[in-house]
Coordinates of C-alpha atoms and ligand atoms in Angstrom, one line a residue:
M1 CA 7.9 169.4 237.0
A2 CA 5.8 166.2 238.1
A3 CA 2.5 167.3 237.6
S4 CA 1.6 165.5 241.1
S5 CA 4.4 166.9 242.9
H6 CA 2.0 170.2 245.2
I7 CA 4.0 172.9 246.5
R8 CA 4.2 173.1 250.1
L9 CA 6.0 176.2 252.2
L10 CA 9.6 175.4 252.7
S11 CA 10.6 175.2 256.6
D12 CA 12.5 177.4 258.1
A13 CA 16.0 175.6 258.1
V14 CA 15.2 175.7 254.7
I15 CA 14.6 179.2 253.9
N16 CA 17.9 180.7 255.9
K17 CA 20.0 178.7 253.7
I18 CA 18.5 180.3 250.5
A19 CA 20.8 182.8 248.7
A20 CA 17.7 185.7 250.2
G21 CA 17.9 188.3 246.7
E22 CA 15.7 190.3 245.5
V23 CA 15.1 188.7 242.3
V24 CA 12.7 191.6 241.5
D25 CA 14.2 195.0 239.5
R26 CA 13.1 195.4 235.8
P27 CA 11.3 193.9 233.9
A28 CA 13.6 191.7 232.6
S29 CA 14.0 189.8 235.5
V30 CA 9.8 189.5 235.9
L31 CA 10.6 187.6 232.1
K32 CA 13.3 184.9 233.6
E33 CA 11.3 184.4 236.5
L34 CA 8.0 183.8 234.1
L35 CA 10.1 182.1 231.4
E36 CA 12.1 179.9 234.0
N37 CA 8.2 178.4 235.7
G38 CA 7.1 177.5 232.3
L39 CA 10.6 175.4 231.4
D40 CA 10.2 173.7 234.8
A41 CA 6.2 172.9 234.6
G42 CA 7.8 170.6 231.2
A43 CA 5.8 173.6 228.5
G44 CA 6.5 172.5 225.3
R45 CA 4.8 175.8 223.9
V46 CA 5.0 179.1 225.8
T47 CA 4.0 182.9 224.7
V48 CA 5.6 186.0 226.4
E49 CA 3.5 189.3 225.7
V50 CA 5.0 192.5 226.7
V51 CA 3.9 196.6 226.7
A52 CA 6.3 199.3 226.4
G53 CA 8.8 197.9 227.7
G54 CA 6.5 195.1 230.2
R55 CA 6.6 198.7 232.3
K56 CA 2.9 198.0 231.6
L57 CA 2.6 194.9 230.9
I58 CA 4.6 191.4 231.2
A59 CA 2.2 187.6 230.7
V60 CA 4.0 184.7 229.7
S61 CA 1.7 181.4 229.0
D62 CA 2.9 177.9 228.8
D63 CA 0.8 174.4 227.7
G64 CA 3.1 172.5 231.0
S65 CA 1.9 171.1 233.8
G66 CA -1.6 173.2 235.3
M67 CA -1.9 173.9 239.0
G68 CA -4.6 172.6 241.0
R69 CA -6.7 175.3 243.0
D70 CA -4.7 175.4 246.1
D71 CA -1.7 175.0 244.3
A72 CA -2.5 178.2 242.9
L73 CA -3.3 180.1 246.3
L74 CA 0.1 178.4 247.4
S75 CA 2.9 179.8 244.5
I76 CA 1.5 182.7 245.4
E77 CA 3.0 182.4 248.6
R78 CA 6.4 183.4 249.8
H79 CA 8.6 180.2 249.8
A80 CA 6.1 178.1 248.5
T81 CA 7.1 175.9 245.8
S82 CA 7.4 172.2 244.7
K83 CA 11.5 172.0 243.7
I84 CA 12.3 171.1 247.0
R85 CA 11.7 169.7 250.0
D86 CA 14.7 170.1 252.7
V87 CA 18.3 171.4 253.1
D88 CA 19.6 167.8 250.8
D89 CA 17.6 169.1 248.5
I90 CA 19.2 172.1 247.7
E91 CA 22.6 170.7 246.5
N92 CA 21.1 168.2 243.5
V93 CA 18.7 171.1 242.3
V94 CA 17.7 169.9 238.4
T95 CA 14.7 173.2 237.8
L96 CA 15.6 176.3 237.2
G97 CA 13.8 177.7 239.8
F98 CA 13.7 176.3 243.5
R99 CA 13.0 179.2 246.0
G100 CA 9.7 179.5 245.9
E101 CA 9.9 183.2 245.7
A102 CA 9.3 184.5 242.8
L103 CA 6.2 185.0 242.5
A104 CA 5.2 186.0 245.4
A105 CA 7.4 188.7 244.5
I106 CA 6.2 189.9 242.0
A107 CA 2.7 189.4 243.3
A108 CA 3.8 191.8 245.8
V109 CA 4.6 194.8 243.2
S110 CA 2.5 195.1 240.2
Q111 CA -1.2 194.0 239.2
L112 CA -0.8 190.0 238.4
T113 CA -3.3 187.2 236.8
L114 CA -2.5 183.9 237.1
T115 CA -5.0 181.8 235.5
T116 CA -4.8 178.0 234.7
R117 CA -5.8 174.3 234.2
T118 CA -4.4 170.3 234.9
P119 CA -5.0 168.7 231.4
E120 CA -6.9 166.8 233.8
A121 CA -9.1 169.1 235.7
E122 CA -12.5 170.2 234.2
A123 CA -12.3 173.9 234.8
G124 CA -9.9 176.3 235.6
T125 CA -9.2 178.9 238.6
E126 CA -8.2 182.5 238.1
I127 CA -6.4 184.0 240.7
T128 CA -6.4 188.4 240.6
V129 CA -3.7 190.2 243.0
A130 CA -3.0 194.0 243.8
G131 CA 0.2 194.6 245.2
G132 CA 0.5 190.7 247.4
K133 CA -2.6 190.9 248.5
I134 CA -5.5 188.2 246.8
Q135 CA -8.5 189.8 245.5
D136 CA -10.7 187.4 244.0
V137 CA -10.4 183.8 242.8
R138 CA -12.5 181.8 241.0
E139 CA -13.8 179.2 238.7
A140 CA -12.8 179.4 235.3
G141 CA -12.0 177.7 231.7
C142 CA -9.0 177.9 230.9
P143 CA -6.2 176.1 228.7
A144 CA -4.0 173.8 230.2
G145 CA -1.4 175.8 231.6
T146 CA -0.7 178.3 233.5
A147 CA -0.9 182.3 231.8
V148 CA 0.3 184.7 234.5
R149 CA -0.2 188.5 233.5
A150 CA 1.8 191.0 236.1
R151 CA 0.6 194.4 235.3
N152 CA 1.8 197.7 236.3
L153 CA 5.0 196.8 237.3
F154 CA 5.9 198.7 240.8
Y155 CA 2.5 200.4 240.9
N156 CA 3.0 200.5 244.3
V157 CA 6.2 201.2 244.9
P158 CA 7.2 204.5 243.5
A159 CA 10.9 204.1 243.8
R160 CA 12.0 200.9 242.5
R161 CA 9.1 202.8 239.4
K162 CA 12.3 205.8 239.1
F163 CA 15.0 203.7 238.4
L164 CA 13.2 201.3 235.9
R165 CA 15.7 202.8 231.8
S166 CA 13.1 204.1 228.9
E167 CA 11.4 202.0 226.9
Q168 CA 13.5 201.2 224.6
T169 CA 16.2 200.1 227.2
E170 CA 14.1 198.1 229.2
L171 CA 12.8 195.6 226.3
S172 CA 15.8 195.0 225.4
H173 CA 17.0 194.1 227.8
V174 CA 13.3 191.8 227.8
R175 CA 14.7 190.4 223.7
Q176 CA 17.7 189.1 226.1
T177 CA 16.6 187.4 228.4
F178 CA 13.9 185.7 225.5
L179 CA 16.7 185.3 223.5
V180 CA 18.8 182.5 226.1
Y181 CA 15.9 180.8 227.2
A182 CA 15.1 179.9 223.1
L183 CA 19.3 179.0 223.2
S184 CA 18.8 177.1 226.6
H185 CA 15.7 175.0 224.9
P186 CA 15.5 174.7 221.6
A187 CA 13.3 172.0 222.7
V188 CA 10.7 174.4 223.8
G189 CA 8.6 176.5 220.7
L190 CA 8.6 180.1 221.8
T191 CA 6.6 182.7 220.5
L192 CA 7.0 187.2 221.6
R193 CA 4.6 189.3 221.2
V194 CA 6.1 193.1 221.2
D195 CA 2.7 196.0 222.0
E196 CA 1.1 193.6 219.9
R197 CA 3.0 192.6 217.3
E198 CA 4.8 189.2 217.0
V199 CA 8.6 189.9 217.3
W200 CA 9.4 186.0 217.2
R201 CA 8.3 182.6 217.0
L202 CA 10.7 180.4 217.7
A203 CA 9.8 176.7 215.5
A204 CA 9.3 173.0 219.1
G205 CA 11.3 170.6 218.9
A206 CA 14.3 172.3 217.1
K207 CA 17.8 171.4 217.3
L208 CA 20.2 174.1 219.1
E209 CA 21.1 174.1 215.6
D210 CA 17.9 175.1 214.1
R211 CA 17.5 177.6 216.7
L212 CA 21.0 179.0 215.8
L213 CA 20.0 179.6 212.8
E214 CA 16.3 180.9 213.3
L215 CA 17.6 183.8 215.8
F216 CA 21.3 184.5 214.5
G217 CA 21.4 183.4 210.1
G218 CA 23.4 181.1 208.5
D219 CA 26.6 183.9 208.0
L220 CA 27.2 184.0 211.2
V221 CA 26.0 180.6 211.8
K222 CA 27.9 178.8 209.9
Q223 CA 30.9 180.8 211.7
L224 CA 30.2 178.1 214.4
R225 CA 32.7 175.0 215.3
P226 CA 30.1 172.2 217.2
V227 CA 32.1 171.2 220.3
D228 CA 30.6 167.7 222.1
F229 CA 34.0 167.1 224.1
Q230 CA 33.4 164.3 227.5
S231 CA 36.0 164.2 230.4
G232 CA 35.3 162.3 232.8
E233 CA 32.0 163.6 234.4
V234 CA 31.7 166.7 232.3
R235 CA 30.4 166.9 229.4
L236 CA 30.8 170.3 227.4
H237 CA 29.1 170.9 223.8
G238 CA 27.8 173.5 221.3
Y239 CA 29.4 175.9 219.2
T240 CA 32.1 177.9 218.8
G241 CA 32.8 180.5 217.4
L242 CA 35.6 180.5 214.8
P243 CA 38.4 183.2 216.1
Q244 CA 37.5 185.9 213.2
L245 CA 33.6 186.0 215.3
N246 CA 34.7 187.7 218.3
R247 CA 33.0 190.8 219.7
G248 CA 34.8 193.4 222.2
D249 CA 32.9 192.4 224.5
R250 CA 31.6 188.9 226.7
S251 CA 28.2 190.3 225.4
D252 CA 27.4 187.3 222.7
Q253 CA 28.8 184.5 224.8
Y254 CA 25.7 182.1 226.1
I255 CA 26.8 179.6 228.1
F256 CA 24.8 177.0 230.0
V257 CA 24.8 174.9 233.3
N258 CA 23.0 171.9 232.6
G259 CA 20.6 174.4 231.5
R260 CA 20.8 177.4 233.5
P261 CA 22.2 180.3 232.1
A262 CA 24.8 180.8 234.5
G263 CA 28.3 182.9 233.8
A264 CA 31.8 181.8 236.3
P265 CA 34.7 183.4 236.6
L266 CA 36.2 180.1 236.3
L267 CA 34.8 179.2 232.9
H268 CA 35.3 183.1 231.8
Y269 CA 38.9 181.9 232.8
A270 CA 38.8 178.7 231.4
L271 CA 37.9 180.5 227.2
S272 CA 40.4 182.9 227.5
E273 CA 43.0 180.3 228.4
A274 CA 41.1 178.4 224.8
Y275 CA 41.6 181.1 222.8
H276 CA 44.5 182.4 223.8
T277 CA 46.7 182.3 221.1
L278 CA 43.8 183.2 218.6
L279 CA 42.6 186.3 219.6
P280 CA 43.7 189.5 220.9
R281 CA 43.6 190.7 224.2
G282 CA 40.2 192.5 224.9
R283 CA 38.7 190.9 222.1
Y284 CA 36.4 187.9 223.3
P285 CA 34.2 184.9 220.8
V286 CA 30.8 184.4 220.0
L287 CA 30.0 180.7 221.5
F288 CA 27.0 179.0 222.6
L289 CA 27.9 176.5 224.6
F290 CA 26.3 173.8 227.3
L291 CA 28.0 172.4 230.4
E292 CA 26.9 168.7 231.3
L293 CA 28.0 168.0 235.0
P294 CA 25.9 165.5 238.1
P295 CA 23.6 168.6 239.9
G296 CA 25.9 167.0 243.5
Q297 CA 29.2 168.8 241.9
L298 CA 27.4 172.1 241.4
D299 CA 26.6 175.2 243.4
V300 CA 23.3 177.0 242.0
N301 CA 22.5 178.3 245.3
V302 CA 25.1 181.5 245.7
H303 CA 23.6 184.1 243.4
P304 CA 19.5 186.0 244.9
A305 CA 19.7 185.9 240.5
K306 CA 20.8 182.4 240.3
K307 CA 23.2 183.6 238.0
E308 CA 26.0 182.2 238.7
V309 CA 27.0 178.6 239.9
R310 CA 30.0 177.3 241.2
F311 CA 32.1 174.1 240.9
R312 CA 32.9 171.7 243.3
N313 CA 36.0 171.3 241.2
P314 CA 36.8 173.5 239.0
G315 CA 39.3 171.7 238.0
A316 CA 38.4 169.4 236.3
V317 CA 35.5 171.8 234.5
R318 CA 37.9 174.0 234.0
D319 CA 40.3 171.3 232.0
T320 CA 37.2 169.7 230.2
V321 CA 36.5 173.9 229.1
I322 CA 39.9 174.4 227.8
E323 CA 40.7 170.8 226.1
G324 CA 36.3 170.9 224.3
L325 CA 37.0 174.2 223.0
R326 CA 40.7 173.3 221.1
R327 CA 39.4 170.3 219.3
A328 CA 36.6 172.4 218.6
L329 CA 38.6 174.8 216.9
G330 CA 41.5 172.2 215.4
S331 CA 39.3 170.5 213.5
P332 CA 37.6 170.7 210.1
P333 CA 33.8 171.7 210.8
A334 CA 31.1 169.2 210.2
V335 CA 28.6 171.4 209.0
A336 CA 26.6 170.0 205.6
E337 CA 28.4 172.4 202.0
D338 CA 25.4 175.5 202.0
A339 CA 26.2 176.2 205.5
A340 CA 30.1 175.9 204.6
P341 CA 31.6 179.3 206.7
A342 CA 31.8 182.0 204.2
G343 CA 33.7 184.1 206.0
A344 CA 36.2 181.2 207.0
M345 CA 37.0 179.5 204.0
S346 CA 36.2 176.2 206.2
S347 CA 37.5 173.4 203.9
V348 CA 34.9 172.0 201.8
A349 CA 32.4 169.0 203.5
P350 CA 31.7 166.3 201.2
G351 CA 29.0 167.2 198.5
A352 CA 30.4 170.3 197.8
A353 CA 31.3 171.8 194.1
P354 CA 34.6 169.9 192.8
P355 CA 37.5 172.5 191.7
P356 CA 36.6 173.6 187.9
P357 CA 39.1 171.9 185.6
A358 CA 42.2 173.0 184.7
E359 CA 41.9 173.5 181.3
N360 CA 39.0 175.9 182.1
W361 CA 40.8 178.7 184.3
F362 CA 40.5 180.8 182.4
P363 CA 38.2 181.8 179.0
A364 CA 40.4 181.0 175.5
G365 CA 39.8 184.5 175.0
M366 CA 42.8 185.4 177.8
A367 CA 44.6 182.4 176.8
A368 CA 47.5 185.4 176.9
G369 CA 46.5 186.7 180.2
A370 CA 47.4 183.7 181.7
A371 CA 51.1 183.4 180.9
A372 CA 51.2 186.4 183.5
F373 CA 49.9 184.4 186.7
P374 CA 51.9 181.5 186.1
Y375 CA 50.8 180.0 189.8
P376 CA 49.2 176.4 189.1
R377 CA 45.6 175.5 190.9
L378 CA 47.2 173.9 194.2
A379 CA 45.9 170.8 195.5
M380 CA 46.4 171.0 199.1
G381 CA 47.4 167.4 200.0
S382 CA 49.0 166.4 197.4
P383 CA 52.7 166.6 197.1
L384 CA 54.6 169.6 196.8
G385 CA 55.7 170.5 192.3
R386 CA 58.6 171.9 193.0
P387 CA 61.6 171.5 195.0
P388 CA 61.2 174.3 198.2
A389 CA 62.4 177.4 196.7
A390 CA 65.2 178.6 199.2
G391 CA 65.5 180.7 202.1
V392 CA 62.0 181.9 202.7
V393 CA 59.6 179.2 203.2
P394 CA 60.7 176.3 205.0
P395 CA 59.1 173.2 203.7
V396 CA 55.9 172.1 204.6
D397 CA 54.7 169.4 207.4
S398 CA 52.0 168.0 204.8
P399 CA 48.8 168.4 205.6
A400 CA 45.9 166.7 205.6
P401 CA 43.8 166.7 202.6
G402 CA 41.1 169.3 203.5
S403 CA 42.3 169.9 206.1
G404 CA 42.9 173.9 206.2
P405 CA 40.5 176.6 205.3
W406 CA 40.4 176.2 201.3
A407 CA 40.2 172.1 199.5
W408 CA 41.3 173.4 196.7
C409 CA 43.1 177.6 195.5
R410 CA 44.9 179.5 192.7
V411 CA 47.1 182.5 194.0
L412 CA 46.7 185.1 191.4
G413 CA 49.8 186.7 192.2
Q414 CA 50.2 189.8 195.2
V415 CA 49.4 192.9 194.9
G416 CA 50.2 196.7 197.4
G417 CA 53.6 195.2 197.1
L418 CA 52.5 192.5 199.9
Y419 CA 48.8 191.1 199.9
V420 CA 48.9 187.2 198.0
V421 CA 45.7 186.8 196.3
M422 CA 44.0 184.0 195.5
E423 CA 40.9 182.2 194.7
T424 CA 38.8 179.0 196.4
S425 CA 36.2 177.7 195.5
E426 CA 34.2 179.7 197.1
G427 CA 35.1 182.2 196.2
V428 CA 38.5 185.4 196.7
V429 CA 40.8 185.0 199.6
L430 CA 43.1 187.6 200.1
M431 CA 46.4 186.7 203.1
D432 CA 48.9 188.3 204.8
P433 CA 51.4 186.1 204.1
H434 CA 53.2 187.8 207.6
A435 CA 50.5 187.2 209.8
A436 CA 50.7 183.1 207.0
H437 CA 54.5 183.5 208.2
E438 CA 53.9 184.3 212.4
R439 CA 51.3 181.3 212.4
V440 CA 53.1 178.7 210.6
L441 CA 56.2 179.2 212.2
F442 CA 54.2 179.5 215.7
E443 CA 52.8 176.2 215.6
R444 CA 55.7 174.6 214.2
F445 CA 58.0 175.6 216.7
M446 CA 55.4 174.6 219.2
K447 CA 55.3 171.6 217.7
E448 CA 58.1 170.5 218.4
I449 CA 58.5 171.7 221.5
L450 CA 55.7 170.5 223.2
A451 CA 57.1 167.1 221.0
H452 CA 60.8 167.5 223.5
H453 CA 61.4 167.3 219.8
V454 CA 63.7 170.8 219.0
H455 CA 65.6 170.8 216.2
S456 CA 68.4 173.5 216.0
Q457 CA 71.1 174.4 214.0
G458 CA 74.5 175.8 214.8
L459 CA 75.8 178.7 213.8
L460 CA 78.6 179.4 211.6
T461 CA 79.7 181.6 213.6
P462 CA 78.5 181.8 217.1
E463 CA 76.6 185.6 218.1
T464 CA 78.1 187.3 220.9
V465 CA 75.0 189.2 222.9
A466 CA 75.2 191.4 224.5
L467 CA 71.4 192.4 227.2
L468 CA 70.7 195.4 228.3
P469 CA 70.5 194.1 233.2
Q470 CA 67.3 192.9 233.5
D471 CA 67.0 191.4 230.1
A472 CA 69.9 189.7 230.9
R473 CA 68.9 188.3 234.3
R474 CA 65.8 186.9 232.8
V475 CA 67.8 184.7 230.0
R476 CA 69.4 183.6 233.6
E477 CA 67.3 182.2 234.9
Q478 CA 66.1 180.8 231.4
L479 CA 68.7 178.6 230.8
D480 CA 67.4 175.6 231.1
L481 CA 64.3 176.7 228.4
L482 CA 66.0 178.6 225.5
R483 CA 68.4 174.6 225.4
E484 CA 64.8 173.7 225.4
M485 CA 63.7 175.6 222.8
G486 CA 66.4 175.5 220.6
F487 CA 68.8 177.5 221.2
G488 CA 72.4 177.7 222.1
I489 CA 73.7 179.3 224.8
S490 CA 75.9 180.1 227.1
E491 CA 76.6 182.7 229.4
F492 CA 79.8 184.7 228.4
G493 CA 80.7 187.0 231.0
A494 CA 78.4 190.5 231.9
D495 CA 75.6 190.3 230.8
T496 CA 76.7 188.2 227.9
F497 CA 75.8 185.7 226.2
L498 CA 77.7 183.4 223.2
V499 CA 74.5 182.0 221.1
D500 CA 75.8 178.9 218.6
A501 CA 73.1 177.4 217.3
L502 CA 69.2 179.0 217.6
P503 CA 65.9 177.0 216.2
V504 CA 65.6 175.7 213.1
C505 CA 61.8 177.2 212.2
L506 CA 62.8 180.4 213.1
G507 CA 64.8 180.5 210.2
N508 CA 68.0 183.0 209.0
V509 CA 66.9 185.8 211.9
S510 CA 70.0 187.6 214.1
A511 CA 70.0 186.2 217.4
T512 CA 70.8 189.7 219.0
T513 CA 66.9 190.7 217.4
L514 CA 65.8 186.5 219.3
L515 CA 67.3 186.2 222.2
A516 CA 66.1 190.4 223.1
E517 CA 63.0 189.4 222.6
V518 CA 62.4 186.0 224.2
A519 CA 63.6 188.2 227.5
G520 CA 61.6 190.8 227.2
T521 CA 57.9 188.8 226.4
M522 CA 59.4 186.9 229.6
E523 CA 59.1 190.1 231.4
R524 CA 56.2 190.6 230.1
A525 CA 54.3 188.0 230.7
G526 CA 56.0 187.5 234.8
S527 CA 52.7 189.4 235.1
R528 CA 51.1 186.5 233.1
G529 CA 52.0 183.5 235.4
G530 CA 53.2 180.3 234.6
M531 CA 56.0 178.6 232.2
E532 CA 52.9 177.5 229.5
H533 CA 52.4 181.6 228.3
W534 CA 55.1 182.3 228.5
A535 CA 56.9 179.6 227.0
E536 CA 53.7 180.2 224.2
E537 CA 54.2 184.1 224.4
A538 CA 58.6 183.8 223.7
I539 CA 57.1 181.9 220.5
A540 CA 54.8 184.1 219.4
Q541 CA 57.3 186.2 219.0
A542 CA 60.2 184.5 217.9
A543 CA 57.5 183.0 215.4
C544 CA 57.2 187.2 214.1
K545 CA 59.7 188.1 214.1
A546 CA 61.3 184.8 211.7
A547 CA 58.0 185.4 209.4
V548 CA 59.0 187.3 206.3
K549 CA 59.0 191.1 206.1
A550 CA 56.0 192.3 205.7
R551 CA 57.6 193.8 201.6
D552 CA 59.4 191.3 201.6
R553 CA 58.6 189.5 197.6
L554 CA 57.5 186.3 197.3
S555 CA 58.7 183.8 194.6
A556 CA 55.8 181.5 192.7
G557 CA 57.2 178.4 194.8
E558 CA 57.1 180.5 198.4
I559 CA 53.7 182.3 198.0
E560 CA 52.6 178.1 196.9
Q561 CA 54.5 176.7 199.9
L562 CA 53.3 179.3 202.1
V563 CA 49.5 179.2 201.4
R564 CA 49.9 174.9 201.5
A565 CA 51.3 175.0 205.1
L566 CA 49.2 177.5 206.6
A567 CA 45.8 175.1 205.4
G568 CA 47.8 172.1 207.5
T569 CA 47.8 174.6 210.2
A570 CA 45.0 174.4 213.8
M571 CA 44.4 177.0 213.5
P572 CA 44.6 178.7 210.2
Y573 CA 42.3 182.1 210.4
T574 CA 44.7 183.8 212.9
C575 CA 48.5 184.6 213.9
P576 CA 49.4 184.0 217.0
H577 CA 48.8 187.9 218.2
G578 CA 44.8 186.9 216.7
R579 CA 45.7 189.9 214.0
P580 CA 43.4 187.7 210.7
T581 CA 46.0 185.9 208.2
V582 CA 43.9 185.6 205.7
I583 CA 40.5 187.8 204.6
F584 CA 37.5 186.4 203.1
M585 CA 35.1 187.3 200.3
S586 CA 32.7 184.8 199.3
F587 CA 31.0 185.4 196.1
N588 CA 27.9 185.1 197.8
E589 CA 28.7 188.3 198.9
L590 CA 30.5 189.7 196.0
H591 CA 26.9 188.9 194.4
R592 CA 25.1 190.6 196.9
K593 CA 26.8 193.5 195.7
F594 CA 27.6 193.9 192.5
G595 CA 22.9 192.7 192.3
R596 CA 23.1 189.7 191.6
A597 CA 20.8 188.5 193.7
Ligands
ADP601 P1 10.1 178.4 242.3 O1 9.6 178.4 241.0 O2 11.5 178.1 242.9 O3 9.0 176.2 243.7 P2 8.0 180.6 243.0 O4 7.4 181.7 243.6 O5 8.6 181.4 241.0 O6 9.3 179.6 243.0 O7 7.0 179.2 241.9 C1 5.9 179.0 242.9 C2 5.8 177.5 242.5 O8 5.1 177.7 242.0 C3 6.5 176.6 241.6 O9 7.8 175.9 243.1 C4 5.5 175.5 241.3 O10 4.9 174.1 241.9 C5 4.1 176.8 241.0 N1 4.1 176.8 239.2 C6 4.3 178.5 239.7 N2 4.4 179.0 238.5 C7 3.9 177.8 236.9 C8 3.9 177.5 236.1 N3 4.0 178.6 234.6 N4 3.2 176.7 235.8 C9 2.9 175.2 236.7 N5 4.1 176.1 238.2 C10 3.8 176.6 238.8
MG602 MG1 10.7 179.9 239.8

């Protein structure tokens, strides 16, 4: 907002085009509008103060452009704005506000004081309004910028006042609003005072990552991956959570479109698509995403509270979001070592402590014990030290060094007849071999299918598989796809099929089980639509069937291969159904638990 652009009343033609709305329904919405005004005014620091959950006072002061006396008087009129002039401007809005309604609406339902001064003016202006009526206008000595204090919200509208919730509830909405703008404008210093106590003082000039650290702490930030992807005119950047950083609702998904906090059903769809095989249904990743596109590509004028946006080219936006997130999740973290993902066992970034030399692994006194741990240290990325063990764990494509969840690890054994226990440079890892194997098989199979290069292996004795009528019908409809997936399958009359080859990577599973499973998936996927979905589901299901059984005892060699293969996957942290493959406890966490601060 340039200080020179003066406020005007909008013409009726423009007013009629604006998605009119009741902008003030609770303290948090007053805060939202006042914060947006401060940010639009180019403030470097904004201070927010609330008393009694905002019922008694919501005050926002900024060091932005300020207003001259005439503008100050106009600003509290309805449909008075400096941000747009005519109809075409609505299509190219770059400010957060544009309707010229907020100050008028707030002034109508509170006792409001507006104090403002432009940097070049010697004296400022103070206007007092109550219930929309100007009480007083005077010169005032005040800092450059604008301060708006709204007292006793809805004092003159008892019906609305009754709808306010408890002080605590209103306050939590206020804090949430503050948080959202703190995230959308990390460079602006923000202070929040609640009942005269300072709750936040966020540094000015910050980068998004600094702000995330300040607001959420290192433990959460460690579980984020940077996103930065541009396709055509659409750019996606920010941070997205590893799958294990998920919630039961969308409350920790912060999405900004051209700097404006905004939701859109399209974005939710794209997110669920990107995390599709990483999270169980009903779980939502934590994320902080910024979408930037030319203003003309965006319609911000759809929602009265400007909470929703619409895209002119939804397809491009959706594809960019999906691709950007997939890349972010599939690539190694770009965070420095001390911020390395503890909960995520992220790979060790440059500068991390190297693994201890092998001879130091077992203290001399425990040398006898060493024999009980025959597993060698695995340096991921180096060639396998022994020939692949037969059967359970198929051989592995050798992963890129350091790309997996650990740069090195030492397998200690299996506990509970099931979980594999390992040490890594950063802590202790428990791995569920079944889930891990599912992930490995799933990715290998998907890769083969996408490359149209599925290895299939003929069965020594072809199997005839009789299916239930509805399963048989589905299999019949999808014979081509099944063949593409590596099934040697032909109709054998009635509801029976002859299977003479299976995809190699699925190992020794019975054709009957596999086919029935795949047919079942087709049915469930039917409602979700889309062939790609179906194939993914079917493959996840098949991988699950083919993976080592939870109770299988694994040999040292098999464990080693599995660990190595998991480290080489793109999404090592969850199985294709979203269950965790590994649980990590960092040494820091252990030290804390043992009281070694
Ligand atoms: P809108 O933001 O949609 O234009 P508002 O009612 O919120 O409508 O504000 C009306 C006008 O008052 C703005 O267009 C702007 O010119 C001016 N204004 C409001 N708040 C501030 C502020 N904090 N600093 C400078 N100018 C402001
Ligand atoms: Mg505004």
